[in-house]
Amino acid sequence: MTGQHRIVVLGAGYAGLAAAGRLASKARGAEITVVDARDHFVERVRLHQQAAGQRISTWDLRELLESKKIHFVRARATEIDTEGKRVLLHTATALDYDTLVYALGSIAESNGVPGVAEHAYSVSTPEDADRFKAPAGAIVVVGAGATGIELAAELAEQQPDSRVLLLSPEEPGAWLSARAQAHIRRVLERLGVEIRPDAKVLEVTVDGVRLADGTLIECAATVWTAGFAVPDLAARSGLSVDGTGRVLTDSSLRSISHPDVYAAGDSAVIAGPGGRELRMACATALPTGKYAADAVVARLRGAEPEELRFRYIFQCLSLGRRDGVIQVLHADDSPARTVLTGRTAAWVKELIVRGAGWVARR
Ligand SMILES: Cc1cc2nc3c(=O)[nH]c(=O)nc-3n(C[C@H](O)[C@H](O)[C@H](O)COP(=O)(O)OP(=O)(O)OC[C@H]3O[C@@H](n4cnc5c(N)ncnc54)[C@H](O)[C@@H]3O)c2cc1C
């Protein structure tokens, strides 16, 4: 490997940190720089806990990275000059790269529903979660995907006097096995969450939400968890992206349009088992970040990287601090019959969240 190959990693979430740590240990002689708009690593998978009023730990990125001889630049990347191989920063400075790893994650998405941007809260980023201060009256959580379920349970458990409503056009956890769905419903009901699995929200207003059937539900706050989008930096910079702005990658996570750019985590389109795209998850961000680093190192050594081998194992949902669901999965993400529930599941989920944060930081 030639000396001082410059690798810039954009994003210090699960994927970016996993990539940078792996590069630091394997890409000897390379200069590695991580760029993030925040100066702390936040366990994003705990943001529903933060929104419900719990304190969550954060880690100083400069300390974390410089201890591994990785440079850290706190700045927002505003453009990638793919011709000049430079990342432009909001500080009006630029970083040159030979190889770029794009791992900018995801943000909240309003799904085009009127009023979401103006009147709804989100728990997608630490700033969003911080902005939400649970009010005394009713709280409507829109979306019964993993984030909506976890948030509704956490709010109901932390604030038993609040009225929490979970609105979605589907049964909470509809993609999981019947046993997992039944347990989720049982726990949510025990916590006092009002589940409305027939509710399509058409508008969010200053004092509530309007449903497709014309019903108006008044509430003190609405939290939108029904969708995630990605930053538009890749699209604006001319990288090949899908309709949502995620970087299109080949089987080695290399951009299909720019061979010196790799992408991992939520902001990349990555083929998974059975040809299904990997879903946005910490569980996919960590291994794809690591793998992208391995692919970069292999090519720096003049070899062709082995293909990404990924299979799903389980999906974990917390249902407050004392209950949860661990759904065992087939390789392609479809639910198997085995489900773990109750306190054991809550404990397993907590261990996994701690483990994921540990892997990212190490
Ligand atoms: C409340 C909640 C609970 C969740 N629970 C789970 C769970 O239990 N299990 C699971 O697998 N997944 C879970 N997820 C999803 C998981 O958090 C994400 O899939 C994961 O964080 C993606 O990792 P990433 O590294 O791709 O992106 P991120 O973790 O989002 O990191 C991206 C980084 O890029 C930085 N960044 C973005 N734009 C710029 C820019 N222009 N310039 C500089 N820096 C920038 C951000 O500051 C951030 O640090 C949850 C998500 C939420 C919101």
XYZ file of C-alpha atoms and ligand atoms in Angstrom:
415
model
C 0.000 0.000 0.000
C 1.336 3.452 -0.843
C 1.693 5.889 2.090
C -0.886 8.536 2.970
C -3.836 7.327 0.981
C -6.514 9.750 2.207
C -9.759 8.149 3.330
C -12.599 10.420 4.402
C -15.553 8.870 6.236
C -18.703 11.011 6.134
C -20.875 10.390 9.196
C -20.014 9.107 12.665
C -23.095 7.013 13.319
C -23.035 3.228 13.591
C -21.894 2.659 9.984
C -19.317 5.470 9.846
C -17.711 4.594 13.171
C -17.618 0.879 12.342
C -15.924 1.707 9.033
C -13.431 4.148 10.555
C -12.436 1.792 13.385
C -11.882 -1.065 10.968
C -9.868 1.168 8.611
C -7.703 2.359 11.491
C -6.763 -1.201 12.344
C -6.357 -2.543 8.806
C -5.506 0.269 6.375
C -1.994 0.811 7.675
C -0.322 3.924 6.269
C -3.617 5.526 5.261
C -4.736 8.880 6.638
C -8.273 8.507 7.974
C -10.567 11.450 8.680
C -14.116 11.269 10.006
C -16.504 14.179 9.453
C -19.680 14.645 11.464
C -21.941 17.603 12.100
C -22.151 16.590 15.790
C -19.302 16.351 18.255
C -20.788 13.411 20.162
C -21.734 9.871 19.252
C -25.320 9.308 20.304
C -26.906 5.867 20.451
C -29.643 6.650 17.998
C -31.500 3.470 18.893
C -32.212 4.995 22.315
C -33.788 8.243 21.094
C -37.310 7.103 22.065
C -35.969 6.765 25.611
C -34.560 10.293 25.445
C -37.897 11.610 24.146
C -39.650 9.949 27.082
C -37.426 11.869 29.479
C -34.579 9.428 30.194
C -30.962 10.501 30.128
C -28.890 8.645 27.566
C -25.096 8.497 27.400
C -23.065 10.203 24.681
C -19.383 9.895 23.767
C -16.999 12.637 22.674
C -16.124 11.862 19.053
C -12.763 13.637 19.024
C -11.565 11.673 22.055
C -12.939 8.437 20.708
C -11.393 8.807 17.265
C -8.108 10.485 18.089
C -7.299 7.655 20.517
C -7.242 5.457 17.391
C -5.197 7.975 15.404
C -8.189 8.972 13.299
C -8.650 12.684 12.567
C -12.009 14.144 13.466
C -13.537 17.188 11.813
C -16.725 18.539 13.278
C -18.524 20.085 10.325
C -21.518 19.643 8.069
C -20.594 18.345 4.625
C -22.340 20.572 2.099
C -21.151 19.125 -1.204
C -18.977 16.400 -2.686
C -16.866 17.579 -5.606
C -16.493 14.165 -7.211
C -14.285 15.503 -10.046
C -11.839 17.253 -7.724
C -12.275 14.511 -5.060
C -13.018 16.970 -2.296
C -15.699 17.269 0.358
C -16.846 20.852 0.917
C -17.746 21.793 4.460
C -20.053 24.444 5.908
C -16.966 26.115 7.384
C -15.950 27.094 3.818
C -13.059 24.630 3.980
C -12.613 21.391 2.053
C -11.153 17.933 2.600
C -9.350 16.083 -0.192
C -9.867 12.351 -0.459
C -8.619 9.398 -2.432
C -11.404 7.201 -1.094
C -14.692 8.366 0.413
C -16.988 6.333 2.661
C -20.497 7.815 2.652
C -22.447 6.995 5.828
C -24.764 9.931 6.494
C -27.629 7.870 7.881
C -31.226 9.002 7.812
C -33.600 11.681 9.081
C -37.336 12.081 9.618
C -39.640 12.017 6.613
C -43.062 13.654 6.499
C -44.285 11.401 3.648
C -45.740 14.546 2.051
C -48.482 14.753 4.687
C -49.542 18.385 5.275
C -48.713 19.847 8.665
C -46.076 17.260 9.668
C -43.130 19.618 9.193
C -44.888 22.472 11.013
C -46.756 20.734 13.831
C -45.354 17.250 14.471
C -42.392 16.184 16.557
C -39.987 13.400 15.608
C -37.473 11.194 17.425
C -35.273 10.612 14.409
C -32.277 12.686 15.507
C -30.951 13.695 18.943
C -32.060 17.283 18.275
C -35.571 16.109 17.344
C -35.835 13.940 20.465
C -34.566 16.787 22.640
C -37.142 19.195 21.221
C -39.976 16.916 22.309
C -41.093 17.575 25.856
C -44.010 15.289 26.635
C -46.984 17.512 27.500
C -49.679 16.833 30.099
C -52.511 16.064 27.638
C -52.949 13.394 24.983
C -49.969 12.406 22.826
C -50.555 10.933 19.381
C -47.792 8.714 17.975
C -48.236 8.252 14.234
C -46.789 5.041 12.758
C -46.714 1.584 14.321
C -43.356 0.505 12.921
C -40.571 -0.327 15.370
C -39.943 3.318 16.318
C -43.623 4.142 16.902
C -44.199 1.011 19.001
C -41.088 1.599 21.126
C -41.924 5.270 21.623
C -45.574 4.692 22.557
C -44.579 2.037 25.104
C -41.842 4.189 26.588
C -44.085 7.273 26.906
C -46.930 5.287 28.472
C -44.607 3.618 30.963
C -42.729 6.781 31.953
C -45.855 8.932 32.179
C -48.742 6.730 33.276
C -51.027 9.759 33.640
C -50.683 10.726 29.978
C -53.070 9.460 27.325
C -50.976 7.879 24.540
C -52.570 6.955 21.188
C -50.791 4.853 18.547
C -52.226 5.457 15.060
C -51.430 3.407 11.998
C -53.240 1.812 9.055
C -51.884 -1.561 10.245
C -51.664 -3.691 13.364
C -48.544 -2.714 15.399
C -45.684 -4.976 14.310
C -47.613 -6.240 11.263
C -44.380 -7.479 9.642
C -43.619 -9.779 12.607
C -45.053 -13.205 13.506
C -48.584 -13.482 14.910
C -47.127 -14.311 18.351
C -44.935 -11.221 18.383
C -47.843 -9.031 17.248
C -50.087 -10.446 19.963
C -47.480 -9.761 22.639
C -46.911 -6.199 21.426
C -50.643 -5.520 21.562
C -50.972 -7.087 25.015
C -48.146 -5.002 26.485
C -49.235 -1.751 24.837
C -52.764 -2.252 26.155
C -51.445 -3.105 29.624
C -49.501 0.161 29.558
C -52.688 1.994 28.601
C -51.762 2.827 24.992
C -54.857 3.306 22.804
C -54.175 1.436 19.573
C -55.937 2.520 16.375
C -54.822 0.074 13.647
C -57.304 1.512 11.112
C -56.092 5.092 11.157
C -54.574 6.768 8.142
C -53.474 10.294 9.065
C -54.102 12.809 6.281
C -53.110 16.004 8.078
C -51.443 17.194 11.253
C -52.761 20.449 12.677
C -51.717 22.654 15.541
C -54.066 20.832 17.894
C -54.409 17.323 16.522
C -54.598 15.027 13.522
C -57.207 14.501 10.823
C -57.831 10.923 9.630
C -58.853 9.647 6.191
C -62.366 8.844 7.507
C -62.772 12.500 8.522
C -62.270 11.953 12.267
C -60.369 14.684 14.096
C -58.313 13.553 17.077
C -57.340 16.382 19.396
C -54.053 16.089 21.239
C -51.418 18.146 22.983
C -48.617 16.779 20.785
C -48.173 14.614 17.694
C -45.005 12.587 17.114
C -44.445 11.425 13.539
C -42.563 8.132 13.208
C -44.075 6.984 9.932
C -41.068 7.429 7.679
C -37.364 8.016 7.268
C -35.602 9.948 4.515
C -31.891 10.373 3.763
C -29.772 13.519 3.361
C -29.758 14.787 -0.233
C -25.982 15.320 -0.390
C -25.280 12.283 -2.614
C -27.997 13.246 -5.095
C -26.918 16.885 -5.174
C -23.322 15.839 -5.753
C -24.119 13.705 -8.794
C -23.673 10.208 -7.306
C -26.061 7.603 -8.686
C -28.926 7.326 -6.215
C -32.346 5.676 -5.996
C -35.608 7.645 -5.934
C -35.116 8.508 -2.268
C -31.508 9.702 -2.553
C -29.730 6.616 -1.193
C -26.414 5.785 -2.882
C -26.661 2.882 -5.339
C -23.898 0.367 -4.614
C -22.472 -2.771 -6.190
C -21.803 -6.030 -4.338
C -18.721 -4.479 -2.687
C -20.679 -1.379 -1.505
C -18.910 0.761 -4.069
C -20.938 3.510 -5.715
C -22.026 2.302 -9.156
C -21.184 5.732 -10.618
C -18.029 6.698 -8.667
C -15.557 3.879 -7.933
C -13.680 5.874 -5.296
C -16.847 6.235 -3.201
C -18.270 3.513 -0.928
C -21.541 3.742 0.986
C -22.919 1.966 4.060
C -25.771 2.135 6.538
C -29.124 3.857 6.098
C -27.961 6.121 3.265
C -27.003 3.260 0.917
C -28.992 0.821 -1.208
C -27.496 -2.577 -0.378
C -28.615 -5.909 -1.778
C -29.350 -8.438 0.949
C -30.380 -12.097 1.185
C -32.949 -13.200 -1.374
C -32.255 -10.039 -3.420
C -34.156 -7.903 -0.889
C -32.625 -4.531 -0.036
C -31.259 -4.348 3.477
C -33.581 -2.353 5.692
C -32.480 0.755 7.559
C -31.249 -0.529 10.924
C -28.391 -0.399 13.333
C -28.262 -4.154 12.742
C -27.362 -3.525 9.084
C -25.362 -0.295 9.538
C -22.673 -1.882 11.716
C -21.819 -4.862 9.481
C -22.063 -2.835 6.267
C -19.790 -0.130 7.701
C -17.246 -2.787 8.635
C -17.585 -4.514 5.314
C -17.116 -1.240 3.346
C -13.827 -0.750 5.209
C -12.742 -4.305 4.373
C -13.559 -3.726 0.699
C -11.511 -0.488 0.670
C -8.558 -2.249 2.324
C -8.718 -5.218 -0.061
C -8.523 -2.912 -3.087
C -5.708 -0.867 -1.542
C -3.824 -4.167 -1.312
C -4.543 -4.903 -4.955
C -7.058 -7.658 -4.228
C -10.747 -7.997 -5.045
C -12.945 -7.918 -1.934
C -15.004 -10.939 -1.009
C -18.737 -10.379 -1.408
C -20.711 -9.016 1.523
C -22.202 -11.957 3.439
C -25.120 -10.807 5.536
C -28.041 -12.626 7.077
C -30.654 -11.422 9.544
C -30.783 -13.217 12.891
C -33.365 -11.446 15.017
C -35.150 -8.141 15.511
C -35.462 -6.662 18.991
C -38.121 -4.224 20.160
C -38.278 -2.689 23.605
C -41.733 -2.275 25.158
C -40.802 0.083 27.947
C -37.973 -0.810 30.295
C -39.465 -4.071 31.593
C -40.767 -5.857 28.513
C -39.855 -6.491 24.904
C -39.982 -8.775 21.904
C -37.106 -10.639 20.299
C -38.335 -11.968 16.969
C -36.082 -14.643 15.468
C -35.721 -14.070 11.707
C -34.944 -16.155 8.675
C -31.878 -15.059 6.697
C -34.008 -12.844 4.425
C -35.676 -10.921 7.317
C -38.938 -12.875 7.286
C -40.123 -13.858 10.786
C -39.485 -17.375 12.094
C -41.753 -19.019 14.684
C -39.500 -18.377 17.664
C -40.229 -15.286 19.727
C -38.849 -14.280 23.105
C -40.940 -11.930 25.242
C -41.191 -10.339 28.673
C -38.387 -9.300 31.014
C -35.897 -11.645 29.369
C -36.537 -9.962 26.023
C -36.120 -6.502 27.596
C -32.834 -7.634 29.085
C -31.597 -9.168 25.787
C -32.531 -5.971 23.915
C -30.644 -3.848 26.437
C -27.559 -6.061 26.058
C -27.768 -5.811 22.269
C -28.096 -2.014 22.325
C -25.089 -1.764 24.647
C -23.180 -4.228 22.471
C -23.949 -2.272 19.288
C -22.718 0.971 20.853
C -19.621 -0.801 22.082
C -18.874 -2.293 18.641
C -19.313 1.117 16.984
C -16.998 2.808 19.468
C -14.346 0.086 19.411
C -35.827 5.936 18.052
C -35.100 4.968 17.152
C -34.946 3.637 17.579
C -34.274 2.729 16.772
N -34.138 1.437 17.192
C -33.452 0.544 16.436
C -33.258 -0.801 16.899
O -33.720 -1.186 17.972
N -32.539 -1.648 16.108
C -32.015 -1.251 14.905
O -31.372 -2.079 14.239
N -32.181 0.017 14.442
C -32.884 0.917 15.170
N -33.056 2.205 14.725
C -32.477 2.591 13.419
C -31.000 2.941 13.568
O -30.826 3.917 14.557
C -30.432 3.457 12.244
O -30.755 2.547 11.232
C -28.915 3.600 12.372
O -28.609 4.637 13.286
C -28.274 3.900 11.014
O -26.913 4.075 11.197
P -26.087 5.012 10.189
O -24.672 4.968 10.664
O -26.385 4.639 8.797
O -26.689 6.465 10.389
P -26.808 7.394 11.674
O -26.735 6.599 12.919
O -28.027 8.194 11.422
O -25.518 8.318 11.591
C -25.346 9.270 10.565
C -24.393 10.344 11.026
O -24.175 11.231 9.938
C -24.123 12.560 10.428
N -24.494 13.474 9.336
C -25.638 13.493 8.615
N -25.575 14.434 7.645
C -24.354 15.023 7.765
C -23.677 16.035 7.024
N -24.217 16.639 5.950
N -22.414 16.378 7.419
C -21.826 15.756 8.474
N -22.413 14.794 9.194
C -23.670 14.422 8.838
C -25.098 12.581 11.592
O -24.774 13.619 12.499
C -24.911 11.185 12.186
O -23.984 11.183 13.246
C -33.730 3.147 15.502
C -33.881 4.477 15.092
C -34.559 5.376 15.901
C -34.697 6.810 15.440
